[in-house]
Each structure stands twice: as structure tokens, then as C-alpha cells.
């Protein structure tokens, strides 16, 4: 008894070693001189007792349990019920789970990860979809289920969205951060196309729009490694929980709108977050409020505006076409001929060249229309863009009323505005060359002839008007009809 107590071994073990020592024929000094390896060989290695038939039956059942747990909505409790029905003398649920965890760790060991409060938000889509039913046609419409979970408190949120496309994914991520009421340091997405354009073990390429979204909220994106679900074990575990708490009950109900479905999802998620954790006296929500909430960064005043990307080339008139709207936006004229990148949101259009933003416009969806900033145009083009009938009439009126009358007749006569504007510009430019007085006299004389064009003024000023019948006006008239001298002229 004393030896067993001092050696912290059972009496049977002590008896066994004493018997082996007595039967060996060696003295104490000889045995005491042996090394640990020699002592182990001398007394013999401890023999492991084979597991009982009851344990063997349960262990043989574990591979089936591991496989079945991958099914949507399946739980250990359901599988234990099936096991105890087949083996009535089997282990109870708590022992069943204990030995299964030991078996799982032995055949598929993993590293335990400690999570820092406010550090990571894991985001992903569940594999299984929920469904809406069209009220009029009865058509079944599949919708994706997005989920996010905080690493430390395990506070979970979920939302149904139409697709896994970039716009829906970013909107769901944003709603998740507003649900938790703060911004984590890191967002950990799976290798979704909406978040990652090119997977890489060391430095994956992020989608520009998703990266811009993360920058807006001041978070870093750290994608999980491709084909490494253990990098986001929490979100994978949350997916299994959602299958049981969302997909199984809500899959049996009928929802006609995304709003109604998300309302039901929100209620189920709130129940999940406020439920006491197994073996603990607190819930996910309580742990979040106490530990993690204060570690999150505050939300910005404005929500993120989703932006789409479009590439185009600046055309010769200094504008670039936003293809989806078929609307043209001006850029500084020095960029004519270059390829530029357009990032556009619901309200704005930003144009970039070589990673530099060169201009921002208010978005206008009017097709085949132009949004032009005059400062972007070359001086000549800028002047031409400002040509209007009122501009020329006001210019002429500033010289004399007879000049204004002459210009008015040119504008009314010409069918093409651009052609009329050029003639007006030519006439009015004489004021700088010869002075206002000579131009007024020339216009007065031209008005008396009733022929209104640039050549008339030019000929008068060059003293070619002495012989009217032989002047250039003979070319202007279709026939010498003096009764209709103000008729239509070519």
C-alpha cells in the first residue's frame, strides 16, 4: 500500500513489478544500475487493453457520423438518436460527443485559433439557397444566403440577396457592419469572384470595387487561402448552424418578397445570438456587448456608394462615352485619344488616367447627350461651343443696329447653324481689321442690295460694288429678278 501510494500507481501494477523482480534472480543493486530503456525492457512495456465491443461498435459508426454531418441541417443529436436506436446499450449523448471529438482530432487534427476582440469579420455565402415564390405565377426563385460572423464574440448575422454578384455582396457586407454597429479591423472573405479577381497563396489580387468599399470603411481585406476552409472555420461552423436554424424551418415556409424573407431571417438570427452558449452562462450577444463592441471602429457618416467600372477611349471632341448610359462626359483636351477608366456610382462618374483621377462629373443617364465642362476644351473649341444666335446678335448690336440687321438676315437665311455661325464670325471679325465705322457703312450698303452673306461685305470693302450687274451678286442670284431682290439666294 505504501509503495503504491508513494509511486502514485495501482496496487496491481506494484504487485506485477515485484513479481517480475523476484522471478528475475537479480539483486537490487543490479536492477538499480539499469538505464531507463533497459528498465523498460526488463519489466516489459505496458500492454494496452483492447477496446470493449461496445466502444468498437461506436468507433466503427464515427466515419458515418462524419460523413452525414456534411449534409444540410444534419446534427450530432439526430445521428446519436439513430446510433442509440441501433445499439440500445450504447453510450449516452455526452459520451458519444466526447469520444467523437477525440476520434475526429486523431484522424483529422486541426490548430485551435484564438480570436482578438474587434479583429476579424468572416463573410461567406451558404452553399444551400432559400427560395421565394412569385405571387402571380407561382414561380420558385432561388436566392443566396449571405452570412457574417465576428471572430471573438461569434455574433452572427445573415441576409438573403438575389445573387452572389459584386453589387449584392458588397451591399450585404455593408449591412452586416451596420448590424453589428461598427467596423472590424479585417474582413475575411472566401475566394469569391466578387471579392478576389485572382487567387494567390501569398498575395491575392483584390477586386477594385471591393477594395474601394473596404477603404471607405477603413478595413483591411485578408482573403482566406484557396482550398483552406480551416482559415475560416468559424464561418464554416456558422454555415452549419444556419442550415439547422434557417434553412430547415424557413425552407418549409412560403415567402413572396425578399423583405419578408429577410424579416424572418433577422428574427431567427436574433434568437440564435441571444441564446445561451452551451456550457456557458452568457450568449453571443452578451459577449459582444461586454467585450467586442467597444473594440470596433465607428461607422462613417455616409454609406458606401457602389461603383462600377468601364473602360473607354477619349474621342476627338474631348468626350468619353459611358457605354451603359450612352452618355458623353468631357475630359481635359490633352487626353484626346487616350484610354481612360470610368468608375461610376448612382450619382457620380469619376474618370481616371494612369491611376490618377482627372475629372468628376454628376451622373446623367440621358442617352446620346453631352455633359461638358468648358474648362476642359481647347480655347478654339471652347469658343465654338459657345456659338449661339443670341451671342452673334448681341455682338452685332454692340456695333450698330444695321450690323445687327445684317447678321439676323444671315442667321435666318442659312439652313445649317454651323454655316451661319461661320459667316457671322467672318463679318464681325472685320470690325477689328477696319474699325466699326467702315463695317457699319458696308452693312448699310449690303442691306440696300438685299444680299446677305460674307462675300457681300468683303466685296464692298474691296470696292468691287461699282458695277452691280457684273459683281459677284450675279453669281448669287438664280436670275436677275429685281422685284424679289430679298428672295432665297444660294
GROMACS .gro file of C-alpha atoms in nm:
model
  490
    1UNK     CA    1   0.000   0.000   0.000
    2UNK     CA    2   0.279   0.241   0.097
    3UNK     CA    3   0.473   0.171  -0.224
    4UNK     CA    4   0.159   0.219  -0.438
    5UNK     CA    5   0.081   0.549  -0.264
    6UNK     CA    6   0.437   0.683  -0.300
    7UNK     CA    7   0.465   0.577  -0.666
    8UNK     CA    8   0.113   0.701  -0.745
    9UNK     CA    9   0.039   0.365  -0.908
   10UNK     CA   10  -0.223   0.099  -0.858
   11UNK     CA   11  -0.161  -0.196  -0.621
   12UNK     CA   12  -0.188  -0.443  -0.908
   13UNK     CA   13   0.083  -0.262  -1.103
   14UNK     CA   14   0.316  -0.263  -0.799
   15UNK     CA   15   0.245  -0.637  -0.746
   16UNK     CA   16   0.325  -0.709  -1.108
   17UNK     CA   17   0.664  -0.532  -1.090
   18UNK     CA   18   0.755  -0.701  -0.759
   19UNK     CA   19   0.673  -1.045  -0.904
   20UNK     CA   20   0.888  -0.977  -1.212
   21UNK     CA   21   1.175  -0.860  -0.989
   22UNK     CA   22   1.153  -1.172  -0.766
   23UNK     CA   23   1.143  -1.409  -1.060
   24UNK     CA   24   1.439  -1.244  -1.236
   25UNK     CA   25   1.703  -1.362  -0.983
   26UNK     CA   26   1.881  -1.023  -0.987
   27UNK     CA   27   1.965  -0.818  -0.683
   28UNK     CA   28   1.857  -0.460  -0.612
   29UNK     CA   29   2.199  -0.310  -0.698
   30UNK     CA   30   2.200  -0.478  -1.040
   31UNK     CA   31   1.848  -0.364  -1.129
   32UNK     CA   32   1.909  -0.013  -0.994
   33UNK     CA   33   2.214   0.023  -1.223
   34UNK     CA   34   2.000  -0.028  -1.538
   35UNK     CA   35   1.913   0.266  -1.768
   36UNK     CA   36   1.553   0.374  -1.827
   37UNK     CA   37   1.547   0.193  -2.161
   38UNK     CA   38   1.687  -0.126  -2.000
   39UNK     CA   39   1.438  -0.100  -1.714
   40UNK     CA   40   1.153  -0.074  -1.963
   41UNK     CA   41   1.275  -0.385  -2.142
   42UNK     CA   42   1.335  -0.566  -1.810
   43UNK     CA   43   0.987  -0.508  -1.666
   44UNK     CA   44   0.815  -0.516  -2.002
   45UNK     CA   45   0.612  -0.245  -2.178
   46UNK     CA   46   0.265  -0.178  -2.053
   47UNK     CA   47   0.016  -0.366  -2.263
   48UNK     CA   48  -0.282  -0.174  -2.392
   49UNK     CA   49  -0.610  -0.344  -2.332
   50UNK     CA   50  -0.823  -0.382  -2.646
   51UNK     CA   51  -1.135  -0.162  -2.654
   52UNK     CA   52  -1.458  -0.318  -2.544
   53UNK     CA   53  -1.709  -0.442  -2.806
   54UNK     CA   54  -1.934  -0.152  -2.705
   55UNK     CA   55  -1.659   0.101  -2.784
   56UNK     CA   56  -1.566  -0.078  -3.108
   57UNK     CA   57  -1.924  -0.052  -3.233
   58UNK     CA   58  -1.932   0.322  -3.164
   59UNK     CA   59  -1.592   0.390  -3.326
   60UNK     CA   60  -1.700   0.200  -3.638
   61UNK     CA   61  -2.004   0.430  -3.651
   62UNK     CA   62  -1.795   0.752  -3.642
   63UNK     CA   63  -1.696   0.765  -4.014
   64UNK     CA   64  -2.068   0.753  -4.097
   65UNK     CA   65  -2.129   1.036  -3.848
   66UNK     CA   66  -1.851   1.246  -4.000
   67UNK     CA   67  -1.992   1.199  -4.349
   68UNK     CA   68  -2.355   1.261  -4.254
   69UNK     CA   69  -2.271   1.582  -4.067
   70UNK     CA   70  -2.183   1.740  -4.402
   71UNK     CA   71  -2.546   1.718  -4.508
   72UNK     CA   72  -2.765   2.027  -4.485
   73UNK     CA   73  -2.940   2.053  -4.148
   74UNK     CA   74  -2.788   1.736  -4.000
   75UNK     CA   75  -2.683   1.745  -3.631
   76UNK     CA   76  -2.495   1.518  -3.393
   77UNK     CA   77  -2.803   1.472  -3.182
   78UNK     CA   78  -3.000   1.333  -3.478
   79UNK     CA   79  -2.716   1.093  -3.557
   80UNK     CA   80  -2.684   0.989  -3.191
   81UNK     CA   81  -3.055   0.907  -3.187
   82UNK     CA   82  -3.003   0.680  -3.489
   83UNK     CA   83  -2.699   0.521  -3.318
   84UNK     CA   84  -2.878   0.453  -2.986
   85UNK     CA   85  -3.171   0.304  -3.175
   86UNK     CA   86  -2.938   0.056  -3.346
   87UNK     CA   87  -2.728  -0.004  -3.029
   88UNK     CA   88  -2.961   0.033  -2.728
   89UNK     CA   89  -2.678  -0.038  -2.482
   90UNK     CA   90  -2.456   0.225  -2.646
   91UNK     CA   91  -2.307   0.539  -2.492
   92UNK     CA   92  -2.518   0.839  -2.393
   93UNK     CA   93  -2.512   1.163  -2.594
   94UNK     CA   94  -2.244   1.346  -2.390
   95UNK     CA   95  -2.002   1.049  -2.406
   96UNK     CA   96  -2.087   0.997  -2.773
   97UNK     CA   97  -1.983   1.358  -2.850
   98UNK     CA   98  -1.673   1.334  -2.627
   99UNK     CA   99  -1.538   1.024  -2.797
  100UNK     CA  100  -1.632   1.156  -3.142
  101UNK     CA  101  -1.429   1.473  -3.081
  102UNK     CA  102  -1.133   1.261  -2.971
  103UNK     CA  103  -1.168   1.043  -3.281
  104UNK     CA  104  -1.202   1.350  -3.505
  105UNK     CA  105  -0.891   1.513  -3.355
  106UNK     CA  106  -0.694   1.193  -3.405
  107UNK     CA  107  -0.791   1.132  -3.767
  108UNK     CA  108  -0.811   1.498  -3.873
  109UNK     CA  109  -0.613   1.720  -3.634
  110UNK     CA  110  -0.655   2.099  -3.658
  111UNK     CA  111  -0.497   2.403  -3.494
  112UNK     CA  112  -0.704   2.600  -3.245
  113UNK     CA  113  -0.724   2.971  -3.324
  114UNK     CA  114  -0.764   3.243  -3.061
  115UNK     CA  115  -0.952   3.548  -3.185
  116UNK     CA  116  -0.887   3.906  -3.081
  117UNK     CA  117  -1.187   4.127  -2.998
  118UNK     CA  118  -1.287   4.355  -3.286
  119UNK     CA  119  -1.026   4.199  -3.514
  120UNK     CA  120  -1.192   3.989  -3.785
  121UNK     CA  121  -1.530   3.965  -3.954
  122UNK     CA  122  -1.566   3.644  -4.156
  123UNK     CA  123  -1.803   3.662  -4.454
  124UNK     CA  124  -1.930   3.397  -4.694
  125UNK     CA  125  -2.233   3.258  -4.874
  126UNK     CA  126  -2.401   2.937  -4.769
  127UNK     CA  127  -2.396   2.662  -5.027
  128UNK     CA  128  -2.769   2.594  -5.000
  129UNK     CA  129  -3.017   2.858  -5.118
  130UNK     CA  130  -3.354   2.971  -4.989
  131UNK     CA  131  -3.649   3.038  -5.218
  132UNK     CA  132  -3.915   3.296  -5.296
  133UNK     CA  133  -4.245   3.222  -5.464
  134UNK     CA  134  -4.386   3.458  -5.724
  135UNK     CA  135  -4.733   3.559  -5.608
  136UNK     CA  136  -4.883   3.572  -5.957
  137UNK     CA  137  -4.710   3.291  -6.147
  138UNK     CA  138  -4.609   3.061  -5.860
  139UNK     CA  139  -4.254   3.050  -5.998
  140UNK     CA  140  -3.988   2.942  -5.747
  141UNK     CA  141  -3.698   3.190  -5.735
  142UNK     CA  142  -3.374   3.084  -5.567
  143UNK     CA  143  -3.191   3.345  -5.357
  144UNK     CA  144  -2.847   3.337  -5.198
  145UNK     CA  145  -2.791   3.349  -4.822
  146UNK     CA  146  -2.505   3.570  -4.702
  147UNK     CA  147  -2.363   3.532  -4.354
  148UNK     CA  148  -2.105   3.712  -4.142
  149UNK     CA  149  -1.961   3.625  -3.801
  150UNK     CA  150  -1.731   3.812  -3.564
  151UNK     CA  151  -1.427   3.610  -3.458
  152UNK     CA  152  -1.428   3.679  -3.084
  153UNK     CA  153  -1.791   3.701  -2.972
  154UNK     CA  154  -1.923   3.486  -3.262
  155UNK     CA  155  -2.207   3.735  -3.312
  156UNK     CA  156  -2.370   3.622  -3.636
  157UNK     CA  157  -2.578   3.798  -3.899
  158UNK     CA  158  -2.737   3.672  -4.219
  159UNK     CA  159  -2.927   3.814  -4.515
  160UNK     CA  160  -3.091   3.683  -4.830
  161UNK     CA  161  -2.972   3.853  -5.150
  162UNK     CA  162  -3.066   3.795  -5.516
  163UNK     CA  163  -2.720   3.687  -5.637
  164UNK     CA  164  -2.356   3.647  -5.540
  165UNK     CA  165  -2.266   3.929  -5.777
  166UNK     CA  166  -2.042   4.214  -5.664
  167UNK     CA  167  -2.321   4.467  -5.600
  168UNK     CA  168  -2.526   4.229  -5.382
  169UNK     CA  169  -2.217   4.101  -5.199
  170UNK     CA  170  -2.089   4.450  -5.111
  171UNK     CA  171  -2.437   4.563  -5.002
  172UNK     CA  172  -2.463   4.256  -4.774
  173UNK     CA  173  -2.117   4.323  -4.622
  174UNK     CA  174  -2.219   4.681  -4.556
  175UNK     CA  175  -2.546   4.575  -4.394
  176UNK     CA  176  -2.352   4.332  -4.174
  177UNK     CA  177  -2.131   4.613  -4.041
  178UNK     CA  178  -2.435   4.828  -3.973
  179UNK     CA  179  -2.598   4.531  -3.796
  180UNK     CA  180  -2.304   4.492  -3.558
  181UNK     CA  181  -2.277   4.870  -3.526
  182UNK     CA  182  -1.907   4.907  -3.602
  183UNK     CA  183  -1.613   4.827  -3.827
  184UNK     CA  184  -1.371   4.538  -3.762
  185UNK     CA  185  -1.003   4.572  -3.842
  186UNK     CA  186  -1.011   4.292  -4.102
  187UNK     CA  187  -1.273   4.148  -4.338
  188UNK     CA  188  -1.204   3.783  -4.426
  189UNK     CA  189  -1.391   3.672  -4.739
  190UNK     CA  190  -1.373   3.340  -4.911
  191UNK     CA  191  -1.223   3.339  -5.262
  192UNK     CA  192  -1.541   3.477  -5.419
  193UNK     CA  193  -1.519   3.637  -5.764
  194UNK     CA  194  -1.696   3.941  -5.620
  195UNK     CA  195  -1.405   3.996  -5.378
  196UNK     CA  196  -1.099   3.832  -5.536
  197UNK     CA  197  -1.010   3.864  -5.905
  198UNK     CA  198  -0.706   3.635  -5.887
  199UNK     CA  199  -0.630   3.384  -5.612
  200UNK     CA  200  -0.277   3.352  -5.482
  201UNK     CA  201  -0.139   3.177  -5.176
  202UNK     CA  202   0.068   3.477  -5.068
  203UNK     CA  203  -0.082   3.788  -5.231
  204UNK     CA  204  -0.424   3.750  -5.395
  205UNK     CA  205  -0.550   4.027  -5.623
  206UNK     CA  206  -0.850   4.205  -5.475
  207UNK     CA  207  -1.140   4.329  -5.683
  208UNK     CA  208  -1.100   4.707  -5.720
  209UNK     CA  209  -1.457   4.785  -5.619
  210UNK     CA  210  -1.446   4.563  -5.310
  211UNK     CA  211  -1.111   4.715  -5.213
  212UNK     CA  212  -1.262   5.063  -5.257
  213UNK     CA  213  -1.552   4.959  -5.033
  214UNK     CA  214  -1.310   4.838  -4.763
  215UNK     CA  215  -1.113   5.164  -4.790
  216UNK     CA  216  -1.434   5.363  -4.744
  217UNK     CA  217  -1.494   5.182  -4.414
  218UNK     CA  218  -1.128   5.179  -4.311
  219UNK     CA  219  -1.100   4.798  -4.300
  220UNK     CA  220  -0.834   4.565  -4.438
  221UNK     CA  221  -0.925   4.270  -4.661
  222UNK     CA  222  -0.746   3.943  -4.582
  223UNK     CA  223  -0.884   3.663  -4.800
  224UNK     CA  224  -0.882   3.305  -4.676
  225UNK     CA  225  -0.640   3.080  -4.859
  226UNK     CA  226  -0.788   2.894  -5.152
  227UNK     CA  227  -0.896   2.539  -5.061
  228UNK     CA  228  -0.819   2.604  -4.692
  229UNK     CA  229  -1.156   2.608  -4.514
  230UNK     CA  230  -0.981   2.592  -4.177
  231UNK     CA  231  -0.872   2.953  -4.231
  232UNK     CA  232  -1.236   3.044  -4.174
  233UNK     CA  233  -1.352   2.760  -3.953
  234UNK     CA  234  -1.586   2.992  -3.763
  235UNK     CA  235  -1.786   3.089  -4.069
  236UNK     CA  236  -1.795   2.727  -4.186
  237UNK     CA  237  -1.933   2.629  -3.847
  238UNK     CA  238  -2.184   2.914  -3.863
  239UNK     CA  239  -2.300   2.785  -4.202
  240UNK     CA  240  -2.387   2.451  -4.043
  241UNK     CA  241  -2.578   2.631  -3.767
  242UNK     CA  242  -2.770   2.835  -4.025
  243UNK     CA  243  -2.868   2.520  -4.211
  244UNK     CA  244  -3.036   2.396  -3.893
  245UNK     CA  245  -3.181   2.726  -3.770
  246UNK     CA  246  -3.266   2.894  -4.100
  247UNK     CA  247  -3.282   2.655  -4.392
  248UNK     CA  248  -3.473   2.375  -4.225
  249UNK     CA  249  -3.755   2.585  -4.070
  250UNK     CA  250  -3.771   2.866  -4.331
  251UNK     CA  251  -3.741   2.625  -4.623
  252UNK     CA  252  -4.087   2.495  -4.534
  253UNK     CA  253  -4.248   2.841  -4.537
  254UNK     CA  254  -4.362   3.042  -4.838
  255UNK     CA  255  -4.222   3.394  -4.892
  256UNK     CA  256  -4.322   3.624  -5.176
  257UNK     CA  257  -4.073   3.907  -5.127
  258UNK     CA  258  -3.711   3.940  -5.022
  259UNK     CA  259  -3.821   4.178  -4.749
  260UNK     CA  260  -4.048   3.920  -4.588
  261UNK     CA  261  -3.779   3.653  -4.606
  262UNK     CA  262  -3.515   3.881  -4.452
  263UNK     CA  263  -3.754   3.974  -4.172
  264UNK     CA  264  -3.788   3.605  -4.083
  265UNK     CA  265  -3.411   3.557  -4.111
  266UNK     CA  266  -3.350   3.852  -3.878
  267UNK     CA  267  -3.583   3.709  -3.613
  268UNK     CA  268  -3.415   3.367  -3.631
  269UNK     CA  269  -3.067   3.522  -3.612
  270UNK     CA  270  -3.161   3.736  -3.313
  271UNK     CA  271  -3.286   3.423  -3.135
  272UNK     CA  272  -2.958   3.248  -3.219
  273UNK     CA  273  -2.746   3.541  -3.091
  274UNK     CA  274  -2.938   3.574  -2.764
  275UNK     CA  275  -2.944   3.200  -2.689
  276UNK     CA  276  -2.706   3.090  -2.410
  277UNK     CA  277  -2.394   2.916  -2.537
  278UNK     CA  278  -2.367   2.553  -2.444
  279UNK     CA  279  -2.190   2.507  -2.111
  280UNK     CA  280  -2.166   2.884  -2.053
  281UNK     CA  281  -2.376   3.140  -1.870
  282UNK     CA  282  -2.370   3.400  -2.146
  283UNK     CA  283  -2.488   3.440  -2.506
  284UNK     CA  284  -2.315   3.567  -2.822
  285UNK     CA  285  -2.498   3.898  -2.788
  286UNK     CA  286  -2.396   3.938  -2.421
  287UNK     CA  287  -2.033   3.858  -2.502
  288UNK     CA  288  -2.040   4.106  -2.791
  289UNK     CA  289  -2.185   4.386  -2.579
  290UNK     CA  290  -1.940   4.325  -2.296
  291UNK     CA  291  -1.615   4.262  -2.481
  292UNK     CA  292  -1.617   4.326  -2.854
  293UNK     CA  293  -1.845   4.622  -2.927
  294UNK     CA  294  -1.608   4.884  -2.787
  295UNK     CA  295  -1.319   4.743  -2.992
  296UNK     CA  296  -1.492   4.813  -3.324
  297UNK     CA  297  -1.419   5.135  -3.515
  298UNK     CA  298  -1.715   5.375  -3.556
  299UNK     CA  299  -1.921   5.371  -3.876
  300UNK     CA  300  -1.872   5.659  -4.124
  301UNK     CA  301  -2.144   5.921  -4.165
  302UNK     CA  302  -2.223   5.822  -4.524
  303UNK     CA  303  -2.280   5.473  -4.659
  304UNK     CA  304  -2.068   5.346  -4.945
  305UNK     CA  305  -2.185   5.415  -5.299
  306UNK     CA  306  -2.135   5.108  -5.513
  307UNK     CA  307  -1.925   5.185  -5.819
  308UNK     CA  308  -1.897   5.003  -6.148
  309UNK     CA  309  -1.602   5.004  -6.384
  310UNK     CA  310  -1.600   5.089  -6.755
  311UNK     CA  311  -1.309   5.142  -6.997
  312UNK     CA  312  -1.329   5.373  -7.299
  313UNK     CA  313  -1.122   5.594  -7.529
  314UNK     CA  314  -1.149   5.974  -7.540
  315UNK     CA  315  -1.285   6.077  -7.880
  316UNK     CA  316  -1.169   6.376  -8.088
  317UNK     CA  317  -1.423   6.618  -7.944
  318UNK     CA  318  -1.273   6.569  -7.596
  319UNK     CA  319  -1.552   6.349  -7.460
  320UNK     CA  320  -1.570   5.990  -7.343
  321UNK     CA  321  -1.875   5.768  -7.378
  322UNK     CA  322  -2.011   5.583  -7.072
  323UNK     CA  323  -2.141   5.278  -7.258
  324UNK     CA  324  -2.418   5.159  -7.021
  325UNK     CA  325  -2.587   5.503  -7.028
  326UNK     CA  326  -2.472   5.605  -7.380
  327UNK     CA  327  -2.391   5.945  -7.234
  328UNK     CA  328  -2.082   6.155  -7.310
  329UNK     CA  329  -1.864   6.330  -7.049
  330UNK     CA  330  -1.589   6.582  -7.114
  331UNK     CA  331  -1.226   6.542  -7.012
  332UNK     CA  332  -0.936   6.789  -7.049
  333UNK     CA  333  -0.848   6.810  -7.422
  334UNK     CA  334  -0.490   6.687  -7.365
  335UNK     CA  335  -0.631   6.337  -7.301
  336UNK     CA  336  -0.785   6.307  -7.650
  337UNK     CA  337  -0.705   5.965  -7.797
  338UNK     CA  338  -0.612   5.804  -7.463
  339UNK     CA  339  -0.783   5.510  -7.295
  340UNK     CA  340  -0.936   5.604  -6.962
  341UNK     CA  341  -1.116   5.423  -6.681
  342UNK     CA  342  -1.460   5.533  -6.561
  343UNK     CA  343  -1.581   5.448  -6.210
  344UNK     CA  344  -1.948   5.535  -6.182
  345UNK     CA  345  -2.196   5.519  -5.898
  346UNK     CA  346  -2.563   5.605  -5.874
  347UNK     CA  347  -2.484   5.979  -5.861
  348UNK     CA  348  -2.128   6.040  -5.985
  349UNK     CA  349  -1.888   5.950  -6.267
  350UNK     CA  350  -1.513   5.954  -6.194
  351UNK     CA  351  -1.266   5.937  -6.484
  352UNK     CA  352  -0.910   5.808  -6.431
  353UNK     CA  353  -0.598   5.804  -6.648
  354UNK     CA  354  -0.286   5.617  -6.530
  355UNK     CA  355  -0.433   5.570  -6.181
  356UNK     CA  356  -0.494   5.946  -6.148
  357UNK     CA  357  -0.844   6.088  -6.121
  358UNK     CA  358  -0.866   6.361  -6.386
  359UNK     CA  359  -1.229   6.468  -6.350
  360UNK     CA  360  -1.556   6.401  -6.166
  361UNK     CA  361  -1.900   6.461  -6.320
  362UNK     CA  362  -2.252   6.434  -6.188
  363UNK     CA  363  -2.406   6.127  -6.349
  364UNK     CA  364  -2.660   6.192  -6.623
  365UNK     CA  365  -2.842   5.896  -6.780
  366UNK     CA  366  -2.981   6.089  -7.081
  367UNK     CA  367  -2.871   5.880  -7.383
  368UNK     CA  368  -2.667   6.045  -7.660
  369UNK     CA  369  -2.642   6.367  -7.461
  370UNK     CA  370  -2.328   6.555  -7.351
  371UNK     CA  371  -2.207   6.676  -7.013
  372UNK     CA  372  -1.937   6.933  -7.085
  373UNK     CA  373  -1.709   7.140  -6.866
  374UNK     CA  374  -1.589   7.434  -7.081
  375UNK     CA  375  -1.260   7.441  -6.895
  376UNK     CA  376  -1.177   7.102  -7.048
  377UNK     CA  377  -1.188   7.232  -7.405
  378UNK     CA  378  -0.908   7.393  -7.608
  379UNK     CA  379  -0.956   7.770  -7.649
  380UNK     CA  380  -1.075   7.737  -8.012
  381UNK     CA  381  -1.319   7.458  -7.934
  382UNK     CA  382  -1.438   7.639  -7.626
  383UNK     CA  383  -1.528   7.944  -7.833
  384UNK     CA  384  -1.707   7.733  -8.093
  385UNK     CA  385  -1.906   7.551  -7.826
  386UNK     CA  386  -2.037   7.889  -7.710
  387UNK     CA  387  -2.169   7.991  -8.055
  388UNK     CA  388  -2.537   8.078  -8.037
  389UNK     CA  389  -2.762   8.314  -8.240
  390UNK     CA  390  -2.801   8.542  -7.937
  391UNK     CA  391  -2.423   8.568  -7.898
  392UNK     CA  392  -2.377   8.694  -8.254
  393UNK     CA  393  -2.680   8.925  -8.241
  394UNK     CA  394  -2.562   9.085  -7.917
  395UNK     CA  395  -2.213   9.121  -8.059
  396UNK     CA  396  -2.350   9.291  -8.374
  397UNK     CA  397  -2.588   9.514  -8.175
  398UNK     CA  398  -2.289   9.638  -7.980
  399UNK     CA  399  -2.151   9.777  -8.308
  400UNK     CA  400  -2.469   9.916  -8.473
  401UNK     CA  401  -2.833   9.826  -8.541
  402UNK     CA  402  -2.763   9.795  -8.918
  403UNK     CA  403  -2.492   9.541  -8.844
  404UNK     CA  404  -2.738   9.350  -8.622
  405UNK     CA  405  -2.996   9.350  -8.904
  406UNK     CA  406  -2.741   9.211  -9.149
  407UNK     CA  407  -2.639   8.934  -8.906
  408UNK     CA  408  -3.005   8.850  -8.837
  409UNK     CA  409  -3.067   8.800  -9.210
  410UNK     CA  410  -2.767   8.565  -9.234
  411UNK     CA  411  -2.897   8.357  -8.943
  412UNK     CA  412  -3.246   8.333  -9.095
  413UNK     CA  413  -3.116   8.251  -9.441
  414UNK     CA  414  -2.873   7.968  -9.361
  415UNK     CA  415  -3.021   7.624  -9.314
  416UNK     CA  416  -2.724   7.484  -9.120
  417UNK     CA  417  -2.649   7.672  -8.794
  418UNK     CA  418  -2.274   7.597  -8.816
  419UNK     CA  419  -2.258   7.751  -9.164
  420UNK     CA  420  -2.444   8.063  -9.047
  421UNK     CA  421  -2.218   8.097  -8.743
  422UNK     CA  422  -1.905   8.092  -8.961
  423UNK     CA  423  -2.046   8.364  -9.190
  424UNK     CA  424  -2.141   8.578  -8.888
  425UNK     CA  425  -1.798   8.533  -8.737
  426UNK     CA  426  -1.634   8.635  -9.067
  427UNK     CA  427  -1.843   8.953  -9.094
  428UNK     CA  428  -1.799   9.062  -8.735
  429UNK     CA  429  -1.425   8.995  -8.741
  430UNK     CA  430  -1.390   9.284  -8.991
  431UNK     CA  431  -1.451   9.524  -8.702
  432UNK     CA  432  -1.104   9.450  -8.567
  433UNK     CA  433  -0.942   9.491  -8.908
  434UNK     CA  434  -1.111   9.805  -9.045
  435UNK     CA  435  -1.295   9.953  -8.750
  436UNK     CA  436  -1.663   9.977  -8.659
  437UNK     CA  437  -1.743  10.276  -8.882
  438UNK     CA  438  -1.638  10.116  -9.211
  439UNK     CA  439  -1.816   9.790  -9.116
  440UNK     CA  440  -2.138   9.986  -9.039
  441UNK     CA  441  -2.124  10.158  -9.379
  442UNK     CA  442  -2.061   9.825  -9.555
  443UNK     CA  443  -2.357   9.662  -9.379
  444UNK     CA  444  -2.583   9.959  -9.465
  445UNK     CA  445  -2.493   9.928  -9.832
  446UNK     CA  446  -2.534   9.548  -9.827
  447UNK     CA  447  -2.875   9.585  -9.663
  448UNK     CA  448  -2.982   9.808  -9.951
  449UNK     CA  449  -2.880   9.540 -10.200
  450UNK     CA  450  -3.069   9.273 -10.006
  451UNK     CA  451  -2.792   9.013 -10.041
  452UNK     CA  452  -2.681   8.882  -9.703
  453UNK     CA  453  -2.356   8.689  -9.687
  454UNK     CA  454  -1.991   8.727  -9.601
  455UNK     CA  455  -1.886   8.781  -9.966
  456UNK     CA  456  -2.111   9.086  -9.990
  457UNK     CA  457  -1.928   9.268  -9.712
  458UNK     CA  458  -1.592   9.151  -9.844
  459UNK     CA  459  -1.666   9.284 -10.195
  460UNK     CA  460  -1.796   9.616 -10.065
  461UNK     CA  461  -1.487   9.669  -9.856
  462UNK     CA  462  -1.265   9.583 -10.154
  463UNK     CA  463  -1.450   9.842 -10.370
  464UNK     CA  464  -1.591   9.581 -10.609
  465UNK     CA  465  -1.951   9.706 -10.587
  466UNK     CA  466  -1.943   9.981 -10.855
  467UNK     CA  467  -2.093   9.762 -11.126
  468UNK     CA  468  -2.371   9.567 -10.958
  469UNK     CA  469  -2.468   9.365 -11.266
  470UNK     CA  470  -2.111   9.239 -11.313
  471UNK     CA  471  -2.039   9.184 -10.947
  472UNK     CA  472  -2.033   8.858 -10.756
  473UNK     CA  473  -2.402   8.916 -10.686
  474UNK     CA  474  -2.478   8.792 -11.035
  475UNK     CA  475  -2.347   8.456 -10.914
  476UNK     CA  476  -2.559   8.485 -10.601
  477UNK     CA  477  -2.889   8.531 -10.789
  478UNK     CA  478  -3.062   8.245 -10.969
  479UNK     CA  479  -3.197   8.507 -11.217
  480UNK     CA  480  -3.197   8.892 -11.227
  481UNK     CA  481  -3.534   8.932 -11.063
  482UNK     CA  482  -3.534   9.282 -10.908
  483UNK     CA  483  -3.892   9.254 -10.785
  484UNK     CA  484  -3.787   8.978 -10.547
  485UNK     CA  485  -3.442   9.102 -10.455
  486UNK     CA  486  -3.482   8.963 -10.099
  487UNK     CA  487  -3.575   8.617 -10.223
  488UNK     CA  488  -3.386   8.298 -10.147
  489UNK     CA  489  -3.026   8.305 -10.251
  490UNK     CA  490  -2.771   8.033 -10.270
   0.00000   0.00000   0.00000
